[in-house]
CSV table of C-alpha atoms in Angstrom, one decimal:
chain,number,residue,atom,x,y,z
A,222,MET,CA,-40.6,-3.3,78.5
A,223,SER,CA,-43.3,-4.5,80.9
A,224,GLY,CA,-45.6,-2.0,82.4
A,225,GLN,CA,-44.4,1.6,81.8
A,226,ASP,CA,-40.7,0.8,81.6
A,227,PHE,CA,-39.5,2.3,78.3
A,228,SER,CA,-36.3,4.0,79.4
A,229,ARG,CA,-33.3,4.2,77.2
A,230,ARG,CA,-31.7,1.3,79.1
A,231,SER,CA,-34.8,-0.8,78.7
A,232,VAL,CA,-34.9,-0.2,75.0
A,233,ARG,CA,-31.3,-1.3,74.6
A,234,ARG,CA,-31.8,-4.3,76.8
A,235,GLN,CA,-34.9,-5.6,75.0
A,236,LEU,CA,-33.3,-5.2,71.6
A,237,SER,CA,-30.1,-6.8,72.6
A,238,GLY,CA,-32.1,-9.7,74.1
A,239,GLU,CA,-33.4,-10.5,70.6
A,240,GLY,CA,-30.0,-9.8,69.0
A,241,LEU,CA,-31.4,-6.6,67.4
A,242,ARG,CA,-30.2,-3.1,66.8
A,243,PRO,CA,-32.2,0.0,65.6
A,244,LYS,CA,-32.3,0.0,61.8
A,245,LYS,CA,-31.2,3.3,60.3
A,246,GLY,CA,-32.6,2.2,57.0
A,247,LEU,CA,-36.1,2.1,58.5
A,248,GLY,CA,-35.7,5.3,60.5
A,249,GLN,CA,-36.0,3.5,63.8
A,250,ASN,CA,-35.7,5.9,66.7
A,251,PHE,CA,-37.7,4.6,69.7
A,252,LEU,CA,-39.5,7.1,72.0
A,253,THR,CA,-38.3,7.1,75.6
A,254,ASP,CA,-39.9,10.3,76.9
A,255,ALA,CA,-43.2,9.7,78.7
A,256,SER,CA,-44.4,13.3,78.4
A,257,VAL,CA,-44.3,13.1,74.6
A,258,LEU,CA,-46.0,9.8,74.6
A,259,TYR,CA,-48.9,11.1,76.6
A,260,ASP,CA,-49.2,14.3,74.5
A,261,ILE,CA,-49.5,12.2,71.4
A,262,VAL,CA,-52.3,10.1,72.9
A,263,ASP,CA,-54.1,13.1,74.3
A,264,ALA,CA,-53.9,14.8,70.9
A,265,ALA,CA,-55.7,11.8,69.3
A,266,ALA,CA,-58.7,12.5,71.7
A,267,LEU,CA,-59.6,8.8,72.0
A,268,SER,CA,-62.6,7.3,73.7
A,269,GLU,CA,-63.5,3.8,74.8
A,270,ASP,CA,-65.2,3.1,71.4
A,271,SER,CA,-62.4,4.6,69.3
A,272,CYS,CA,-60.7,2.7,66.4
A,273,VAL,CA,-57.0,3.4,65.8
A,274,LEU,CA,-54.5,2.7,63.1
A,275,GLU,CA,-51.0,2.9,64.3
A,276,ILE,CA,-48.2,3.1,61.7
A,277,GLY,CA,-44.7,1.9,62.8
A,278,PRO,CA,-45.4,0.7,66.3
A,279,GLY,CA,-41.8,-0.4,66.8
A,280,MET,CA,-41.5,-1.9,70.3
A,281,GLY,CA,-45.1,-1.1,71.2
A,282,VAL,CA,-44.6,1.8,73.7
A,283,LEU,CA,-47.2,4.0,72.1
A,284,THR,CA,-49.4,1.0,71.1
A,285,ARG,CA,-49.9,0.1,74.7
A,286,GLN,CA,-51.2,3.5,75.6
A,287,LEU,CA,-53.5,3.5,72.6
A,288,ALA,CA,-54.9,0.1,73.5
A,289,MET,CA,-55.6,1.3,77.0
A,290,ARG,CA,-57.9,4.1,75.7
A,291,ALA,CA,-59.4,2.7,72.5
A,292,ALA,CA,-61.6,-0.2,71.6
A,293,LEU,CA,-59.6,-1.5,68.6
A,294,VAL,CA,-56.0,-0.9,67.5
A,295,THR,CA,-54.4,-2.1,64.3
A,296,ALA,CA,-50.6,-1.6,64.2
A,297,VAL,CA,-48.9,-1.9,60.8
A,298,GLU,CA,-45.2,-2.7,61.2
A,299,ILE,CA,-42.8,-3.3,58.3
A,300,ASP,CA,-39.9,-4.8,60.4
A,301,ARG,CA,-40.4,-8.5,60.8
A,302,THR,CA,-37.4,-8.9,63.1
A,303,ILE,CA,-38.9,-6.7,65.8
A,304,LEU,CA,-42.2,-8.6,66.0
A,305,PRO,CA,-41.2,-10.8,68.9
A,306,VAL,CA,-40.4,-7.7,71.0
A,307,LEU,CA,-43.6,-6.0,69.9
A,308,GLU,CA,-45.8,-9.0,70.5
A,309,LYS,CA,-44.3,-9.6,73.9
A,310,ASN,CA,-45.0,-6.0,75.0
A,311,LEU,CA,-48.6,-6.3,73.7
A,312,SER,CA,-49.3,-9.6,75.3
A,313,ASP,CA,-51.6,-8.1,77.9
A,314,PHE,CA,-53.9,-6.6,75.2
A,315,SER,CA,-56.6,-8.5,73.3
A,316,ASN,CA,-57.8,-5.5,71.3
A,317,VAL,CA,-54.6,-5.1,69.3
A,318,THR,CA,-53.9,-6.6,65.8
A,319,VAL,CA,-50.4,-6.5,64.4
A,320,VAL,CA,-50.1,-6.4,60.6
A,321,ASN,CA,-46.6,-7.1,59.3
A,322,GLN,CA,-46.6,-5.1,56.1
A,323,ASP,CA,-45.2,-1.9,54.5
A,324,ILE,CA,-47.9,0.7,54.9
A,325,LEU,CA,-47.1,2.1,51.5
A,326,GLN,CA,-48.0,-1.3,50.0
A,327,VAL,CA,-51.1,-1.8,52.1
A,328,ASP,CA,-54.6,-1.5,50.4
A,329,LEU,CA,-56.0,0.9,52.9
A,330,GLU,CA,-59.6,0.5,51.8
A,331,ALA,CA,-59.4,-3.3,52.3
A,332,LEU,CA,-57.5,-2.9,55.6
A,333,PHE,CA,-60.1,-0.5,57.0
A,334,ALA,CA,-63.0,-2.6,55.9
A,335,LYS,CA,-61.5,-5.7,57.5
A,336,GLN,CA,-60.3,-4.2,60.8
A,337,PHE,CA,-62.8,-1.4,61.4
A,338,GLY,CA,-65.8,-1.9,59.2
A,339,ASP,CA,-67.2,1.6,58.4
A,340,LYS,CA,-66.3,3.1,61.8
A,341,PRO,CA,-64.2,6.4,61.8
A,342,VAL,CA,-60.6,5.8,62.5
A,343,SER,CA,-57.9,7.8,64.3
A,344,VAL,CA,-54.4,7.4,62.7
A,345,VAL,CA,-51.4,7.7,65.0
A,346,ALA,CA,-47.8,7.4,63.9
A,347,ASN,CA,-44.2,8.1,64.6
A,348,LEU,CA,-43.2,8.3,60.9
A,349,PRO,CA,-39.7,7.7,59.5
A,350,TYR,CA,-38.4,11.0,58.2
A,351,TYR,CA,-37.5,9.7,54.8
A,352,ILE,CA,-41.1,8.6,53.8
A,353,THR,CA,-43.2,11.1,55.7
A,354,THR,CA,-44.7,12.7,52.6
A,355,PRO,CA,-45.7,9.6,50.7
A,356,ILE,CA,-47.3,8.0,53.7
A,357,LEU,CA,-49.2,11.2,54.6
A,358,MET,CA,-50.5,11.8,51.1
A,359,LYS,CA,-51.6,8.2,50.9
A,360,LEU,CA,-53.7,8.6,54.0
A,361,LEU,CA,-55.2,11.9,52.9
A,362,GLU,CA,-56.0,10.7,49.4
A,363,ALA,CA,-57.5,7.4,50.4
A,364,LYS,CA,-61.2,6.9,50.4
A,365,VAL,CA,-61.4,5.7,54.0
A,366,PRO,CA,-63.1,7.2,57.1
A,367,ILE,CA,-60.2,8.9,58.9
A,368,LYS,CA,-61.3,11.1,61.8
A,369,THR,CA,-57.9,12.5,62.7
A,370,ILE,CA,-54.2,12.0,62.1
A,371,VAL,CA,-51.6,12.6,64.8
A,372,ILE,CA,-48.1,12.1,63.7
A,373,MET,CA,-44.6,12.7,64.9
A,374,ILE,CA,-42.3,13.8,62.1
A,375,GLN,CA,-39.1,15.9,61.5
A,376,ARG,CA,-39.7,19.4,62.7
A,377,GLU,CA,-38.6,20.9,59.4
A,378,VAL,CA,-41.3,18.9,57.6
A,379,ALA,CA,-43.9,19.9,60.2
A,380,GLU,CA,-43.1,23.5,59.6
A,381,ARG,CA,-43.6,23.0,55.8
A,382,LEU,CA,-47.0,21.4,56.3
A,383,ALA,CA,-48.3,24.2,58.4
A,384,ALA,CA,-46.6,27.1,56.5
A,385,GLY,CA,-48.5,29.9,54.9
A,386,PRO,CA,-47.9,32.0,51.8
A,387,GLY,CA,-44.8,34.2,51.9
A,388,SER,CA,-42.7,32.1,54.2
A,389,LYS,CA,-39.6,30.2,53.1
A,390,GLU,CA,-41.1,26.9,54.3
A,391,PHE,CA,-44.2,27.3,52.2
A,392,GLY,CA,-44.3,25.1,49.1
A,393,ALA,CA,-46.3,22.6,47.1
A,394,ILE,CA,-46.6,20.1,50.0
A,395,SER,CA,-48.1,22.8,52.2
A,396,LEU,CA,-50.8,23.4,49.6
A,397,ALA,CA,-51.4,19.7,48.9
A,398,VAL,CA,-51.9,18.9,52.6
A,399,GLN,CA,-53.9,22.1,53.5
A,400,TYR,CA,-56.2,21.4,50.6
A,401,ARG,CA,-57.2,18.1,52.3
A,402,ALA,CA,-56.8,18.8,56.0
A,403,GLU,CA,-56.4,21.4,58.7
A,404,VAL,CA,-53.0,21.3,60.3
A,405,GLU,CA,-52.5,22.0,64.0
A,406,PRO,CA,-49.1,21.9,65.9
A,407,VAL,CA,-49.1,19.9,69.1
A,408,ARG,CA,-45.5,20.1,70.4
A,409,ASP,CA,-41.8,20.0,69.5
A,410,VAL,CA,-39.7,17.0,70.6
A,411,PRO,CA,-35.9,17.1,71.2
A,412,PRO,CA,-33.5,14.5,70.0
A,413,GLU,CA,-33.0,13.4,73.6
A,414,ALA,CA,-36.5,11.9,73.6
A,415,PHE,CA,-35.4,9.0,71.5
A,416,GLU,CA,-33.1,5.9,71.5
A,417,PRO,CA,-31.0,6.2,69.4
A,418,MET,CA,-31.0,10.0,69.3
A,419,PRO,CA,-31.7,11.5,65.8
A,420,LYS,CA,-29.7,14.5,64.6
A,421,VAL,CA,-32.7,16.7,64.3
A,422,TRP,CA,-35.7,17.9,66.3
A,423,SER,CA,-39.1,16.3,65.7
A,424,SER,CA,-42.6,17.7,66.0
A,425,VAL,CA,-46.0,16.3,66.8
A,426,ILE,CA,-48.9,17.6,64.7
A,427,ARG,CA,-52.6,16.9,64.3
A,428,LEU,CA,-54.4,16.8,61.0
A,429,MET,CA,-58.1,17.0,60.7
A,430,PRO,CA,-59.2,15.7,57.2
A,431,ARG,CA,-61.7,18.0,55.6
A,432,GLU,CA,-65.1,16.8,54.5
A,433,LYS,CA,-64.6,19.0,51.4
A,434,PRO,CA,-61.8,21.2,50.2
A,435,PRO,CA,-61.8,24.9,51.3
A,436,VAL,CA,-61.7,26.0,47.7
A,437,VAL,CA,-63.6,25.1,44.5
A,438,VAL,CA,-61.6,24.0,41.5
A,439,THR,CA,-62.8,23.3,38.0
A,440,ASP,CA,-60.2,20.6,37.5
A,441,GLU,CA,-58.3,19.1,40.5
A,442,GLY,CA,-55.6,17.6,38.2
A,443,HIS,CA,-54.9,20.9,36.6
A,444,PHE,CA,-54.9,22.7,40.0
A,445,PHE,CA,-52.2,20.4,41.4
A,446,ARG,CA,-50.1,20.5,38.2
A,447,LEU,CA,-50.2,24.2,38.4
A,448,ILE,CA,-49.0,24.2,42.0
A,449,LYS,CA,-46.2,21.7,41.1
A,450,ALA,CA,-45.1,23.8,38.2
A,451,ALA,CA,-45.1,27.0,40.3
A,452,PHE,CA,-42.8,25.6,42.9
A,453,ALA,CA,-40.6,23.5,40.6
A,454,MET,CA,-38.2,26.4,40.1
A,455,ARG,CA,-38.6,28.6,43.2
A,456,ARG,CA,-36.3,31.4,41.9
A,457,LYS,CA,-38.3,31.9,38.8
A,458,THR,CA,-41.4,34.0,38.6
A,459,LEU,CA,-44.7,32.2,38.5
A,460,VAL,CA,-45.2,33.4,34.9
A,461,ASN,CA,-41.9,31.9,33.7
A,462,ALA,CA,-42.3,28.7,35.8
A,463,VAL,CA,-45.9,27.9,34.8
A,464,SER,CA,-45.7,28.9,31.1
A,465,HIS,CA,-43.0,26.2,30.6
A,466,GLU,CA,-45.6,23.4,31.6
A,467,ALA,CA,-47.4,22.8,28.3
A,468,SER,CA,-50.1,20.7,29.8
A,469,LEU,CA,-51.5,23.7,31.7
A,470,GLY,CA,-52.3,25.6,28.5
A,471,ALA,CA,-51.1,29.0,29.9
A,472,THR,CA,-49.0,31.3,27.9
A,473,LYS,CA,-47.0,34.1,29.5
A,474,GLU,CA,-49.4,36.7,28.1
A,475,LEU,CA,-52.5,34.8,29.5
A,476,LEU,CA,-50.8,34.4,32.9
A,477,LYS,CA,-49.8,38.1,33.1
A,478,ALA,CA,-53.4,39.1,32.3
A,479,ILE,CA,-55.0,36.9,34.9
A,480,LEU,CA,-52.5,37.8,37.6
A,481,GLN,CA,-53.1,41.5,36.9
A,482,ASP,CA,-56.9,41.0,37.3
A,483,MET,CA,-56.1,39.2,40.6
A,484,GLY,CA,-54.1,42.2,41.8
A,485,PHE,CA,-50.6,40.6,41.5
A,486,ASP,CA,-47.6,42.0,39.8
A,487,GLU,CA,-46.4,39.9,36.8
A,488,ALA,CA,-43.1,39.3,38.7
A,489,VAL,CA,-44.8,37.5,41.6
A,490,ARG,CA,-43.5,34.1,42.6
A,491,GLY,CA,-45.6,31.0,43.5
A,492,GLU,CA,-44.7,31.2,47.2
A,493,CYS,CA,-46.8,34.4,47.4
A,494,LEU,CA,-50.1,32.7,46.4
A,495,GLY,CA,-52.3,30.7,48.8
A,496,LEU,CA,-54.9,28.0,48.1
A,497,GLN,CA,-57.6,30.5,47.1
A,498,GLN,CA,-55.3,32.3,44.7
A,499,PHE,CA,-54.1,29.1,43.1
A,500,ALA,CA,-57.7,27.9,42.7
A,501,GLN,CA,-58.7,31.1,41.1
A,502,LEU,CA,-55.7,31.1,38.8
A,503,SER,CA,-56.3,27.5,37.7
A,504,ASN,CA,-60.0,28.1,37.1
A,505,GLU,CA,-59.3,31.2,35.1
A,506,ILE,CA,-56.8,29.5,32.9
A,507,ILE,CA,-59.3,26.7,32.1
A,508,ALA,CA,-62.1,29.2,31.5
A,509,LYS,CA,-60.1,31.4,29.1
A,510,ARG,CA,-58.8,28.3,27.3
A,511,LEU,CA,-62.3,26.9,26.8
A,512,SER,CA,-63.6,30.3,25.7
A,513,LYS,CA,-61.3,30.5,22.7
């Protein structure tokens, strides 16, 4: 895959040359559409002094473009067998470091300190569908200087991350991500843009980590347990779902009273409340429990 040759034929040729095939277990679908590639890089808004963490570089198609625009690129790749292809395709670049590890097992604080010091970092990734959420939450919860996150994920998941109250896609993951970052859609990507072709569409989205959450909560742990309980049984009313979680300290009577003060009917479901409402509900439960 020298130069800009990353056609479907080239992908197959390079893999077969190393006796390799895409691994379904690792969600390997290699990008072969130049327009998608350039849209991802543009969304990252890199400059010549930028630092980049790429997750899952695969054969290095995206890595090459990142290396052309950024000062430093660290690429974390779990698949040891694809390293010969990756390193061959990156041989022209001295500003790329390949780390052969599972990103979910990596100590991000240590990695950032070693590779980037205290400089802000842009994260770019084509994430395997089956581990999108744990990787994303690890990035958003880590105490590291992430400037922006540009990821390509399954379109259905992207819709959930950006969803608002009242929509069928809206859920606990929507609130967890939006509490920590602003979510912006970039573009949709058809299955034909990959080799091999996945069975579903993908989407590129950009997340801008927040300096501080958009709502004030008394107890963050309580706040997220409340959200989890509210969506654990979507068909149940919020009152019935939340009152079953003993650690929240909220009886049906207390929940009904608070919801009424907030202007909601007692039959409301969790999917109708946004970040502000869940924060208010959590804070009120704690305040009323402490006042007893």
